[in-house]
Protein backbone atom coordinates (compact mmCIF):
# COMPACT_ATOMS: atom_id res chain seq x y z
CA UNK A 1 129.12 89.71 114.41
CA UNK A 2 126.15 87.52 115.37
CA UNK A 3 124.17 85.41 112.87
CA UNK A 4 120.39 85.56 112.64
CA UNK A 5 118.42 83.32 115.00
CA UNK A 6 116.99 79.97 113.85
CA UNK A 7 113.43 80.06 112.56
CA UNK A 8 110.82 79.99 115.32
CA UNK A 9 107.04 79.93 115.52
CA UNK A 10 104.79 82.87 116.29
CA UNK A 11 102.80 82.99 119.53
CA UNK A 12 99.67 84.58 118.10
CA UNK A 13 98.39 86.01 114.83
CA UNK A 14 95.36 88.08 114.01
CA UNK A 15 93.73 90.77 111.93
CA UNK A 16 93.15 94.25 113.29
CA UNK A 17 90.45 96.40 111.70
CA UNK A 18 92.03 99.85 111.46
CA UNK A 19 89.43 101.56 109.25
CA UNK A 20 86.18 100.94 107.44
CA UNK A 21 88.30 99.65 104.55
CA UNK A 22 91.50 98.11 105.92
CA UNK A 23 92.32 95.13 108.12
CA UNK A 24 95.95 94.45 109.09
CA UNK A 25 97.49 91.02 109.52
CA UNK A 26 99.85 90.87 112.53
CA UNK A 27 102.12 88.37 114.27
CA UNK A 28 103.08 88.32 117.96
CA UNK A 29 106.38 86.51 118.67
CA UNK A 30 108.96 85.95 121.37
CA UNK A 31 109.03 86.35 125.13
CA UNK A 32 105.92 88.03 126.59
CA UNK A 33 108.00 89.52 129.44
CA UNK A 34 110.89 90.84 127.35
CA UNK A 35 111.63 94.11 125.56
CA UNK A 36 109.06 94.92 122.83
CA UNK A 37 110.10 95.61 119.24
CA UNK A 38 107.99 96.35 116.16
CA UNK A 39 109.25 95.38 112.70
CA UNK A 40 108.31 97.63 109.75
CA UNK A 41 108.65 96.02 106.32
CA UNK A 42 109.82 97.67 103.13
CA UNK A 43 108.20 98.75 99.90
CA UNK A 44 105.75 100.21 100.73
CA UNK A 45 103.78 97.18 99.66
CA UNK A 46 106.40 94.51 100.30
CA UNK A 47 104.80 92.61 103.18
CA UNK A 48 106.52 90.54 105.86
CA UNK A 49 108.36 87.24 105.41
CA UNK A 50 109.01 84.43 107.91
CA UNK A 51 112.73 85.27 107.90
CA UNK A 52 112.00 88.78 109.21
CA UNK A 53 111.53 87.33 112.72
CA UNK A 54 115.06 85.99 112.82
CA UNK A 55 116.73 89.25 113.85
CA UNK A 56 115.16 88.98 117.31
CA UNK A 57 116.15 86.66 120.16
CA UNK A 58 112.87 84.86 120.96
CA UNK A 59 114.02 84.28 124.55
CA UNK A 60 114.43 88.01 125.16
CA UNK A 61 112.16 90.22 123.06
CA UNK A 62 108.53 90.62 124.05
CA UNK A 63 106.19 90.63 121.12
CA UNK A 64 108.62 91.05 118.31
CA UNK A 65 105.56 92.33 116.47
CA UNK A 66 105.43 92.09 112.69
CA UNK A 67 102.54 93.19 110.49
CA UNK A 68 101.58 93.66 106.87
CA UNK A 69 100.90 97.33 106.10
CA UNK A 70 97.73 98.43 104.30
CA UNK A 71 97.26 96.59 101.01
CA UNK A 72 100.29 94.32 101.59
CA UNK A 73 100.81 90.64 102.27
CA UNK A 74 97.89 89.11 104.16
CA UNK A 75 96.29 92.44 104.99
CA UNK A 76 93.05 93.25 103.19
CA UNK A 77 91.95 94.51 100.74
CA UNK A 78 94.93 93.46 98.64
CA UNK A 79 96.87 96.20 96.80
CA UNK A 80 94.32 98.82 97.88
CA UNK A 81 95.33 102.49 97.57
CA UNK A 82 92.26 103.85 99.34
CA UNK A 83 93.13 105.68 102.57
CA UNK A 84 96.69 104.42 102.18
CA UNK A 85 99.21 107.15 103.05
CA UNK A 86 102.24 107.53 105.30
CA UNK A 87 100.12 109.06 108.03
CA UNK A 88 97.49 106.34 107.91
CA UNK A 89 100.30 103.83 108.42
CA UNK A 90 101.78 105.84 111.30
CA UNK A 91 98.45 105.76 113.09
CA UNK A 92 98.05 102.05 112.30
CA UNK A 93 101.24 101.41 114.28
CA UNK A 94 99.70 103.25 117.22
CA UNK A 95 96.47 101.28 116.94
CA UNK A 96 98.41 98.02 116.89
CA UNK A 97 100.51 99.10 119.90
CA UNK A 98 97.36 99.88 121.88
CA UNK A 99 95.65 96.69 120.72
CA UNK A 100 98.56 94.57 121.97
CA UNK A 101 98.93 96.49 125.23
CA UNK A 102 102.49 97.69 124.58
CA UNK A 103 103.56 100.90 126.33
CA UNK A 104 106.78 101.65 124.42
CA UNK A 105 108.79 99.66 121.92
CA UNK A 106 111.94 99.57 119.81
CA UNK A 107 111.17 100.49 116.19
CA UNK A 108 113.02 98.43 113.56
CA UNK A 109 112.78 99.09 109.81
CA UNK A 110 114.76 99.05 106.60
CA UNK A 111 114.36 100.85 103.28
CA UNK A 112 110.72 102.05 103.25
CA UNK A 113 110.57 100.57 106.75
CA UNK A 114 113.16 103.17 107.80
CA UNK A 115 110.98 105.91 106.28
CA UNK A 116 107.99 104.74 108.26
CA UNK A 117 110.09 104.26 111.41
CA UNK A 118 111.27 107.88 111.21
CA UNK A 119 107.78 109.21 110.47
CA UNK A 120 106.34 107.25 113.41
CA UNK A 121 109.12 108.15 115.84
CA UNK A 122 109.05 111.84 114.96
CA UNK A 123 105.30 111.93 115.59
CA UNK A 124 105.29 109.64 118.64
CA UNK A 125 108.75 109.88 120.24
CA UNK A 126 107.30 109.12 123.67
CA UNK A 127 106.28 105.66 122.43
CA UNK A 128 109.77 104.72 121.21
CA UNK A 129 112.54 103.06 123.22
CA UNK A 130 114.90 103.53 120.28
CA UNK A 131 115.33 102.90 116.55
CA UNK A 132 117.24 100.40 114.43
CA UNK A 133 117.08 101.53 110.80
CA UNK A 134 118.75 100.16 107.68
CA UNK A 135 119.18 101.31 104.06
CA UNK A 136 117.85 104.76 104.84
CA UNK A 137 115.14 106.15 102.59
CA UNK A 138 113.48 109.47 103.39
CA UNK A 139 111.36 109.85 100.25
CA UNK A 140 113.02 113.07 99.12
CA UNK A 141 112.48 113.85 95.47
CA UNK A 142 116.21 113.59 94.73
CA UNK A 143 116.26 110.03 96.11
CA UNK A 144 113.32 108.99 93.94
CA UNK A 145 114.74 110.55 90.79
CA UNK A 146 118.12 108.88 91.35
CA UNK A 147 116.58 105.42 91.34
CA UNK A 148 113.49 105.61 89.13
CA UNK A 149 114.54 108.26 86.61
CA UNK A 150 118.29 108.65 86.14
CA UNK A 151 121.30 107.70 88.19
CA UNK A 152 121.02 104.05 89.16
CA UNK A 153 120.60 103.21 85.47
CA UNK A 154 124.29 104.10 84.96
CA UNK A 155 125.20 101.20 87.28
CA UNK A 156 122.58 98.64 86.22
CA UNK A 157 121.83 99.57 82.59
CA UNK A 158 120.84 96.06 81.48
CA UNK A 159 118.17 95.90 84.21
CA UNK A 160 116.98 99.46 83.72
CA UNK A 161 116.40 99.00 79.99
CA UNK A 162 113.35 96.69 80.26
CA UNK A 163 111.98 98.88 83.08
CA UNK A 164 112.19 101.91 80.76
CA UNK A 165 110.97 100.00 77.68
CA UNK A 166 107.64 99.31 79.40
CA UNK A 167 106.78 103.01 78.98
CA UNK A 168 106.37 104.78 75.60
CA UNK A 169 109.36 106.97 74.82
CA UNK A 170 107.33 110.19 74.88
CA UNK A 171 106.35 109.55 78.53
CA UNK A 172 109.77 108.60 79.87
CA UNK A 173 110.44 112.10 81.19
CA UNK A 174 108.47 111.11 84.30
CA UNK A 175 108.76 107.36 84.75
CA UNK A 176 107.03 107.21 88.14
CA UNK A 177 103.97 109.08 86.90
CA UNK A 178 103.82 106.98 83.73
CA UNK A 179 103.94 103.76 85.71
CA UNK A 180 101.39 105.04 88.24
CA UNK A 181 98.93 105.87 85.46
CA UNK A 182 99.12 102.31 84.15
CA UNK A 183 99.21 100.58 87.54
CA UNK A 184 95.99 102.36 88.50
CA UNK A 185 94.33 102.05 85.11
CA UNK A 186 91.56 99.71 83.95
CA UNK A 187 93.71 97.52 81.69
CA UNK A 188 94.51 94.47 83.86
CA UNK A 189 97.02 93.06 81.39
CA UNK A 190 98.91 96.37 81.34
CA UNK A 191 98.75 96.58 85.15
CA UNK A 192 100.38 93.18 85.54
CA UNK A 193 103.02 93.90 82.89
CA UNK A 194 103.98 97.17 84.58
CA UNK A 195 103.95 95.57 88.04
CA UNK A 196 106.33 92.89 86.80
CA UNK A 197 108.76 95.37 85.24
CA UNK A 198 108.70 97.81 88.17
CA UNK A 199 109.24 95.04 90.73
CA UNK A 200 111.88 93.24 88.68
CA UNK A 201 113.94 96.45 88.43
CA UNK A 202 114.00 96.68 92.24
CA UNK A 203 114.80 93.07 93.08
CA UNK A 204 117.50 92.99 90.38
CA UNK A 205 119.40 95.89 91.95
CA UNK A 206 118.92 95.22 95.67
CA UNK A 207 122.03 93.14 96.29
CA UNK A 208 125.69 93.84 95.76
CA UNK A 209 125.91 90.55 93.86
CA UNK A 210 122.90 90.06 91.60
CA UNK A 211 120.95 87.07 92.89
CA UNK A 212 118.67 85.09 90.55
CA UNK A 213 116.68 83.59 93.42
CA UNK A 214 115.96 87.05 94.80
CA UNK A 215 114.90 88.33 91.37
CA UNK A 216 112.41 85.44 91.25
CA UNK A 217 110.30 87.24 93.88
CA UNK A 218 108.91 89.27 90.98
CA UNK A 219 107.52 86.10 89.42
CA UNK A 220 104.61 86.23 91.88
CA UNK A 221 102.07 88.56 90.20
CA UNK A 222 100.09 89.09 93.41
CA UNK A 223 103.18 90.29 95.28
CA UNK A 224 104.41 92.36 92.34
CA UNK A 225 101.08 94.15 91.88
CA UNK A 226 100.82 95.24 95.53
CA UNK A 227 104.48 96.25 95.58
CA UNK A 228 104.40 98.32 92.38
CA UNK A 229 100.94 99.89 92.86
CA UNK A 230 101.52 100.96 96.44
CA UNK A 231 105.08 102.17 95.85
CA UNK A 232 104.15 104.29 92.84
CA UNK A 233 101.13 105.67 94.74
CA UNK A 234 103.34 106.83 97.61
CA UNK A 235 106.12 108.12 95.39
CA UNK A 236 104.08 110.29 93.01
CA UNK A 237 102.46 111.83 96.09
CA UNK A 238 105.76 112.46 97.87
CA UNK A 239 104.60 110.44 100.86
CA UNK A 240 102.14 113.22 101.73
CA UNK A 241 104.88 115.18 103.47
CA UNK A 242 107.12 118.16 102.87
CA UNK A 243 110.19 117.30 100.79
CA UNK A 244 112.98 116.65 103.28
CA UNK A 245 110.61 116.59 106.26
CA UNK A 246 112.00 113.45 107.90
CA UNK A 247 115.58 114.77 107.85
CA UNK A 248 114.51 118.28 108.90
CA UNK A 249 112.56 116.89 111.87
CA UNK A 250 115.22 114.42 113.01
CA UNK A 251 115.98 116.70 115.99
CA UNK A 252 112.73 115.44 117.54
CA UNK A 253 114.28 112.01 118.10
CA UNK A 254 117.96 112.80 118.69
CA UNK A 255 117.55 111.92 122.40
CA UNK A 256 116.66 108.30 121.51
CA UNK A 257 119.23 105.52 121.05
CA UNK A 258 119.47 104.98 117.30
CA UNK A 259 121.52 102.57 115.18
CA UNK A 260 121.83 103.27 111.45
CA UNK A 261 123.02 100.36 109.27
CA UNK A 262 123.93 101.24 105.68
CA UNK A 263 125.38 99.17 102.84
CA UNK A 264 128.23 101.08 101.20
CA UNK A 265 127.18 99.94 97.72
CA UNK A 266 123.44 100.39 98.18
CA UNK A 267 122.14 101.58 94.80
CA UNK A 268 118.46 101.62 95.78
CA UNK A 269 118.98 103.92 98.79
CA UNK A 270 122.49 105.35 98.44
CA UNK A 271 124.59 106.15 101.51
CA UNK A 272 124.20 109.92 101.12
CA UNK A 273 120.71 109.74 102.61
CA UNK A 274 121.85 107.87 105.71
CA UNK A 275 124.73 110.35 106.08
CA UNK A 276 122.32 113.29 105.84
CA UNK A 277 120.16 111.70 108.54
CA UNK A 278 123.16 111.00 110.75
CA UNK A 279 124.26 114.63 110.54
CA UNK A 280 120.72 115.86 111.25
CA UNK A 281 120.74 113.71 114.40
CA UNK A 282 123.92 115.41 115.58
CA UNK A 283 126.53 113.20 113.94
CA UNK A 284 129.56 112.19 115.99
CA UNK A 285 128.62 114.71 118.69
CA UNK A 286 125.50 112.70 119.54
CA UNK A 287 126.53 109.64 121.54
CA UNK A 288 123.01 108.23 121.24
CA UNK A 289 123.50 107.56 117.53
CA UNK A 290 125.66 104.83 115.98
CA UNK A 291 126.33 104.96 112.24
CA UNK A 292 127.52 101.70 110.67
CA UNK A 293 128.65 101.54 107.05
CA UNK A 294 128.84 97.93 105.84
CA UNK A 295 131.63 97.86 103.30
CA UNK A 296 130.72 94.71 101.38
CA UNK A 297 126.95 95.06 100.95
CA UNK A 298 124.25 96.67 98.86
CA UNK A 299 120.63 97.31 99.84
CA UNK A 300 119.06 94.02 100.84
CA UNK A 301 118.56 93.17 104.50
CA UNK A 302 119.32 89.56 103.60
CA UNK A 303 122.94 90.11 102.61
CA UNK A 304 125.02 88.28 105.25
CA UNK A 305 126.96 91.24 106.64
CA UNK A 306 123.82 93.40 106.79
CA UNK A 307 122.00 90.62 108.67
CA UNK A 308 124.89 90.34 111.12
CA UNK A 309 125.00 94.09 111.72
CA UNK A 310 121.25 94.19 112.37
CA UNK A 311 121.39 91.30 114.85
CA UNK A 312 124.32 93.02 116.60
CA UNK A 313 122.28 96.22 116.81
CA UNK A 314 119.33 94.37 118.32
CA UNK A 315 121.67 92.69 120.84
CA UNK A 316 122.88 96.10 122.02
CA UNK A 317 119.31 97.10 122.82
CA UNK A 318 118.86 94.22 125.27
CA UNK A 319 119.87 96.47 128.16
CA UNK A 320 117.02 98.89 127.46
CA UNK A 321 114.22 98.85 130.01
CA UNK A 322 110.70 98.89 128.61
């Protein structure tokens, strides 16, 4: 398996006004004459990091384009929920593609990024050269309840306990709704406390081996607030789509080359979801789809064997013609 590429500089950055409210920060990297790829970050609300560029060979890929989704990272306004839905983000990807003059591109995303990649590809399959998706999340109610209500707590009880303790016992029957109420309320102190606890639960459970440095991401209150507010906003609204829609509509993209990378011990987005997607795409009978279970990894894209599998997947797409 190949390692990630050394850190490299971006070619251009900018902000794209996508609505009366929102402006997206974007980065344009790599070889202007190579194969284009767009990177979709997780969360929603997580934002991009410098290391996210390192999956892509800068000598090959045209505009390995990365951007902060509405309310995230350097996009403005920060942590905004106004006009911030799955379908706004899908159309933002199209606006960015047109702005940068890209005809078709590879779509790359993990966790929530895989959700958005599927939503975009199923709506705009003619604009996709293929998909590389990791830690599959399709926003079905059963997936949300497993992680935020009951299921994952059986594996990480010591990290779930402070997440649950942030909410009064009488409201714990619907943890996502209880958090959302507080994260969108007027009490700033309560907002920040809930953002910290919500975010800390996620970063504590994202790796097979709990990593203190990774948990420290939640120490940044600005990052935690955007992450928790936007996630809870999307989750209590079911992503503004029919439950199971992304799996049900997978037939719309089964003609595309697709690589699915899944950590066997992913607690945040368990392997069942990726398996359901794989079957909906035709399973072993569809030679366009490769399903890779990584046996020594959890959820995070930055676990070594997940990183290697993603770089390998990107390498296989080098033969694709834009």
